[in-house]
C-alpha positions as CSV (number, residue, x, y, z in Angstrom):
1,M,5.0,33.6,7.1
2,K,7.3,33.6,10.1
3,L,7.2,30.3,12.0
4,K,8.3,30.2,15.6
5,I,9.2,26.6,16.4
6,A,10.4,25.1,19.7
7,K,12.9,22.3,19.1
8,L,13.1,19.7,21.8
9,P,15.2,16.8,20.5
10,G,15.2,14.9,23.8
11,D,17.0,11.6,24.2
12,G,18.3,8.7,22.2
13,I,17.8,9.1,18.4
14,G,15.7,12.2,19.1
15,P,18.4,14.7,18.1
16,E,19.2,12.8,14.9
17,V,15.7,12.5,13.6
18,V,14.7,16.0,14.6
19,E,17.7,17.3,12.6
20,Q,16.2,15.7,9.5
21,A,12.8,17.1,10.1
22,V,14.4,20.6,10.4
23,K,16.0,20.0,7.0
24,A,12.5,19.4,5.6
25,V,11.0,22.4,7.3
26,D,13.8,24.7,6.0
27,A,13.3,23.3,2.5
28,V,9.6,24.0,2.6
29,C,10.3,27.5,3.9
30,K,12.8,28.1,1.0
31,R,10.3,26.9,-1.5
32,F,7.2,28.8,-0.2
33,G,8.9,32.0,1.0
34,H,8.4,31.4,4.8
35,S,11.0,31.8,7.5
36,A,11.6,29.5,10.6
37,E,12.9,30.7,13.9
38,Y,14.0,27.8,16.2
39,S,14.3,27.9,20.0
40,F,16.1,24.9,21.6
41,A,15.0,23.3,24.9
42,Y,15.6,20.2,27.0
43,A,13.2,17.4,27.9
44,G,13.7,13.9,29.2
45,A,16.9,12.3,30.5
46,C,19.0,15.1,29.1
47,A,16.9,17.6,31.1
48,I,17.3,15.5,34.3
49,D,21.1,15.5,33.8
50,R,21.2,19.3,33.3
51,Y,18.4,20.5,35.6
52,G,17.3,17.5,37.8
53,D,13.9,17.9,36.2
54,A,12.5,16.0,33.1
55,F,10.6,19.1,31.9
56,P,12.1,22.2,33.6
57,E,10.3,25.6,33.7
58,E,12.7,27.0,31.1
59,S,11.5,24.4,28.6
60,Y,7.9,25.1,29.3
61,R,8.5,28.8,28.7
62,V,10.2,28.1,25.3
63,C,7.2,25.9,24.3
64,L,4.7,28.5,25.5
65,E,6.4,31.3,23.5
66,S,6.5,29.3,20.3
67,D,3.8,28.6,17.6
68,A,4.6,24.8,17.6
69,V,6.9,22.3,19.2
70,L,8.9,19.8,17.2
71,F,9.7,17.0,19.6
72,G,12.0,14.0,19.4
73,A,11.7,11.4,22.1
74,V,12.4,10.7,25.8
75,G,13.8,7.6,27.4
76,D,17.2,6.3,28.7
77,P,18.3,2.8,29.7
78,R,19.7,4.2,32.9
79,F,16.2,4.6,34.2
80,D,14.4,1.7,32.7
81,N,15.4,-0.9,35.3
82,D,15.7,1.3,38.3
83,P,12.4,1.2,40.2
84,S,13.9,3.5,42.9
85,A,14.4,6.4,40.5
86,K,12.5,9.5,41.8
87,V,12.6,11.4,38.4
88,R,12.2,9.6,35.1
89,P,12.5,10.8,31.5
90,E,8.9,9.9,30.7
91,Q,7.7,12.3,33.4
92,G,8.9,15.1,31.2
93,L,6.5,14.0,28.4
94,L,3.6,13.7,30.8
95,A,4.4,17.1,32.3
96,M,4.6,18.7,28.9
97,R,1.2,17.3,28.0
98,K,-0.4,18.5,31.2
99,Q,1.2,21.9,31.3
100,L,0.4,22.7,27.7
101,G,-3.1,21.3,28.0
102,L,-2.5,18.7,25.2
103,Y,-5.6,16.6,25.7
104,A,-5.7,15.0,22.2
105,N,-3.1,12.9,20.4
106,L,-3.7,12.5,16.7
107,R,-2.0,9.5,15.0
108,P,-2.8,9.0,11.3
109,V,-2.2,5.5,9.9
110,E,-1.8,5.0,6.2
111,T,0.1,2.7,3.9
112,F,2.8,3.4,1.3
113,R,2.2,1.2,-1.8
114,S,5.9,0.4,-2.2
115,L,6.2,-0.7,1.4
116,I,3.1,-2.9,1.8
117,H,5.3,-5.9,1.6
118,K,7.0,-4.8,4.9
119,S,3.8,-5.2,6.8
120,P,3.4,-8.5,8.6
121,L,-0.3,-8.5,7.5
122,K,-1.5,-9.7,4.1
123,E,-1.4,-7.2,1.3
124,E,-5.2,-7.4,0.7
125,L,-5.8,-6.4,4.3
126,V,-3.6,-3.3,4.5
127,D,-3.6,-1.9,1.0
128,G,-5.7,1.2,1.2
129,A,-5.9,1.4,5.0
130,D,-6.2,5.0,6.0
131,F,-7.5,6.0,9.4
132,L,-6.9,8.5,12.3
133,C,-6.6,7.5,15.9
134,V,-7.6,10.2,18.4
135,R,-6.3,9.3,21.9
136,E,-7.3,11.2,25.0
137,L,-4.0,12.4,26.5
138,T,-4.3,14.0,29.9
139,G,-6.7,11.8,31.9
140,G,-7.1,8.1,32.8
141,M,-4.6,5.9,34.7
142,Y,-1.6,7.8,33.5
143,F,-2.7,10.8,35.5
144,G,-5.0,9.3,38.2
145,E,-4.0,8.8,41.8
146,K,-1.5,5.9,42.2
147,G,0.3,4.4,45.1
148,R,1.4,1.4,47.1
149,S,0.6,-0.1,50.5
150,D,1.3,-3.3,52.5
151,G,5.0,-2.4,52.5
152,G,5.0,-2.0,48.8
153,D,3.4,-5.3,48.0
154,T,0.0,-3.8,46.9
155,A,-0.2,-1.2,44.1
156,W,-3.0,0.8,42.5
157,D,-3.6,3.1,39.6
158,T,-6.8,5.1,39.4
159,N,-8.5,5.4,36.0
160,I,-10.5,8.6,36.4
161,Y,-12.4,10.6,33.8
162,H,-14.6,13.7,34.1
163,R,-17.4,14.6,31.7
164,Y,-15.7,17.7,30.3
165,E,-12.7,15.6,29.3
166,V,-14.8,13.1,27.4
167,E,-17.0,15.7,25.8
168,R,-14.1,17.7,24.4
169,I,-12.2,14.8,22.9
170,L,-15.4,13.4,21.3
171,K,-16.3,16.8,19.9
172,L,-12.8,17.0,18.3
173,S,-13.1,13.5,16.9
174,Y,-16.5,14.2,15.3
175,E,-15.0,17.3,13.7
176,Y,-12.2,15.3,12.2
177,A,-14.6,12.6,11.1
178,R,-16.6,15.2,9.2
179,Q,-13.4,16.2,7.4
180,R,-12.7,12.6,6.4
181,R,-15.2,9.8,5.6
182,R,-17.8,10.5,8.3
183,H,-17.3,7.4,10.3
184,L,-16.4,7.5,14.1
185,T,-15.6,4.4,16.2
186,V,-15.7,4.9,19.9
187,V,-13.5,2.3,21.7
188,D,-14.1,1.5,25.3
189,K,-14.5,-1.4,27.8
190,A,-18.0,-0.5,28.9
191,N,-18.9,-4.1,29.8
192,V,-16.4,-4.0,32.7
193,L,-15.2,-0.4,33.5
194,E,-17.3,2.3,35.0
195,S,-15.1,5.0,33.4
196,S,-15.9,3.4,30.0
197,R,-19.6,3.4,30.7
198,L,-19.3,7.2,31.2
199,W,-17.5,7.4,27.8
200,R,-20.2,5.4,26.1
201,Q,-23.0,7.3,27.8
202,I,-21.6,10.7,26.7
203,A,-20.9,9.4,23.2
204,Q,-24.5,8.3,22.9
205,E,-25.7,11.7,24.1
206,M,-23.6,13.5,21.5
207,A,-24.1,11.3,18.5
208,P,-27.5,12.8,17.5
209,R,-25.7,16.2,17.2
210,Y,-23.7,14.7,14.3
211,P,-26.3,12.9,12.1
212,D,-24.0,13.1,9.1
213,V,-21.4,10.9,10.9
214,E,-21.9,7.2,11.4
215,T,-21.1,6.3,15.0
216,D,-20.3,2.8,16.2
217,Y,-19.1,1.4,19.5
218,M,-16.5,-1.3,20.0
219,Y,-14.9,-2.9,23.1
220,V,-11.1,-2.4,23.1
221,D,-10.3,-6.1,22.8
222,N,-12.5,-6.4,19.7
223,A,-11.0,-3.2,18.3
224,A,-7.5,-4.7,18.8
225,M,-8.5,-7.7,16.8
226,K,-10.3,-5.7,14.1
227,L,-7.2,-3.5,13.6
228,I,-5.3,-6.6,12.5
229,T,-8.1,-8.5,10.6
230,C,-9.9,-5.5,8.9
231,P,-8.0,-2.2,9.3
232,K,-9.8,-0.7,6.3
233,F,-13.0,-0.7,8.4
234,F,-11.8,2.3,10.4
235,D,-11.9,6.0,9.6
236,V,-11.6,7.8,12.9
237,I,-11.1,6.0,16.2
238,V,-11.4,7.8,19.5
239,T,-10.5,6.2,22.9
240,E,-9.1,6.9,26.3
241,N,-5.5,7.3,27.2
242,T,-4.3,3.8,28.1
243,F,-6.2,2.0,25.3
244,G,-5.1,4.6,22.8
245,D,-1.4,4.1,23.7
246,I,-1.7,0.4,23.1
247,L,-3.8,0.5,20.0
248,T,-1.8,3.1,18.2
249,D,1.4,1.1,18.7
250,E,-0.4,-2.0,17.4
251,A,-1.5,-0.1,14.4
252,S,2.1,0.6,13.4
253,C,2.3,-2.9,11.9
254,I,-0.2,-1.9,9.3
255,S,2.3,0.6,7.6
256,G,5.2,-1.9,8.1
257,S,7.3,0.2,10.5
258,M,6.9,2.3,13.6
259,G,9.4,4.6,12.0
260,L,6.7,5.8,9.6
261,L,4.1,7.0,12.1
262,A,3.8,10.6,13.0
263,S,1.7,12.3,15.6
264,A,0.3,15.6,16.8
265,S,-0.7,16.5,20.3
266,V,-3.2,19.4,20.4
267,G,-5.2,21.2,23.0
268,E,-5.3,24.4,24.9
269,K,-1.8,25.9,24.2
270,T,1.1,25.2,21.9
271,S,0.7,21.9,19.9
272,V,3.5,19.3,19.9
273,F,4.5,17.2,16.9
274,E,6.5,14.0,17.4
275,P,7.1,10.5,16.0
276,I,5.6,7.6,18.0
277,H,8.7,5.3,18.0
278,G,10.4,6.5,21.2
279,S,14.1,7.1,21.9
280,Y,15.5,3.7,20.5
281,P,18.7,4.1,22.5
282,Q,20.4,1.1,20.8
283,A,20.6,3.1,17.6
284,A,21.5,6.5,19.1
285,G,24.5,8.1,17.5
286,K,24.8,5.5,14.7
287,N,23.0,7.4,12.0
288,I,20.8,4.5,11.2
289,A,17.4,5.5,12.6
290,N,14.4,6.1,10.3
291,P,13.7,9.8,10.3
292,L,10.5,9.6,8.2
293,A,8.0,9.6,11.1
294,T,9.6,12.8,12.4
295,I,9.6,14.4,9.0
296,L,5.9,13.4,8.6
297,S,5.3,15.0,12.0
298,A,6.7,18.2,10.6
299,A,4.1,17.9,7.8
300,M,1.4,17.7,10.4
301,M,2.9,20.7,12.1
302,F,2.4,22.8,8.9
303,E,-1.1,21.6,8.6
304,Y,-2.4,21.7,12.1
305,A,-0.3,24.5,13.7
306,F,0.0,26.9,10.8
307,G,-2.9,25.9,8.5
308,L,-0.5,25.5,5.6
309,I,-2.1,22.5,3.9
310,E,-0.1,22.6,0.6
311,E,3.2,22.7,2.5
312,G,2.2,19.6,4.4
313,K,1.2,17.8,1.2
314,V,4.6,18.7,-0.4
315,I,6.5,17.0,2.5
316,R,4.3,13.9,2.3
317,K,4.8,13.7,-1.4
318,A,8.6,14.0,-1.0
319,V,8.6,11.2,1.7
320,A,6.5,9.0,-0.7
321,D,8.8,9.7,-3.6
322,S,11.9,8.9,-1.5
323,I,10.4,5.6,-0.4
324,D,9.5,4.7,-4.0
325,A,13.1,5.5,-5.0
326,G,14.4,3.1,-2.3
327,I,16.0,5.9,-0.4
328,V,15.2,4.4,3.0
329,T,17.0,3.2,6.2
330,E,17.8,-0.4,7.1
331,D,14.5,-1.0,9.0
332,L,12.7,-0.6,5.6
333,G,15.3,-2.8,3.8
334,G,17.4,0.1,2.6
335,K,21.1,1.0,2.9
336,Y,20.8,4.7,3.5
337,S,21.7,6.6,6.7
338,T,19.5,8.8,8.7
339,S,21.1,11.9,7.3
340,E,21.1,10.7,3.7
341,V,17.3,10.1,3.9
342,G,16.8,13.6,5.4
343,D,18.9,15.1,2.6
344,K,17.0,13.3,-0.1
345,V,13.6,14.4,1.3
346,A,14.8,18.0,1.5
347,E,16.2,17.8,-2.0
348,L,12.9,16.5,-3.4
349,I,11.0,19.3,-1.7
350,I,13.2,22.0,-3.2
351,E,13.1,20.4,-6.7
352,K,9.3,21.4,-6.9
353,N,8.3,18.1,-8.5
354,C,6.3,17.2,-5.4
């Protein structure tokens, strides 16, 4: 099979971790007889420097003409504390999601037995935790009308949702729940927010269409608590954009490191696969960043973009074996560099013992 992959490393550690994911992809292609064709494009601060645009038209074209996008991260300290900046790296990520119609972000959370001790939570709480967060990605406050008045002293962000946006993300979530343990938790703030009441109303309308899936409803503050006190309760969680952004970062403590969490953004056009950890500029160029989340995102790419389930399993097994062997970066207590971890995972894939 020929795989057309857009490669957008982005900023900070993005280029380093994407390079390791490419090693894993190439190893899988060698083992299974596929071929990968990569097209490079800019996004984030590097795109602003080159084009004055965080997601230029050329990058959109490259993504559109590819079967999948392997993405690194955006973000640069030059923009973080400059409220007057007209163009920001993060705008590139939002533009990518909007233009590609990526309305659902999938973030699986699972534990690795040999790393349970790295979680700040008790072992009996996290051992065996395995759930999928489905975050709505193109609506809510991030895309609603925003502005300032009173000379800049008053600010507002509009949290707006339309029925079709809620229906499509719920439909997708029910389908994933059917493929897992048939339990869906709808997270909202329906006791306060009108937009959340719309979410709950639509979810209650749709639930009878999926009698084989247990549906429950949870306020976001309760969900945040339950993620920490009883993470094994969850199977599939679905929620709106802002809540999903916060909850999925919180969930990273379950696995012990944000450097282990992969994600896929899917929707109307080309899907994007990326780690959730951001650009981590302090580590950029030092060859110390954990590449496993990006490598696991490549596993999701094989599964969700190409329907190659066995290839994805092989990458996951290679990652698990490298962790068990202690071939990890310093954030997981190891002594190995970014590139050494990437080399080891690729080696394990080719060895065919995965």
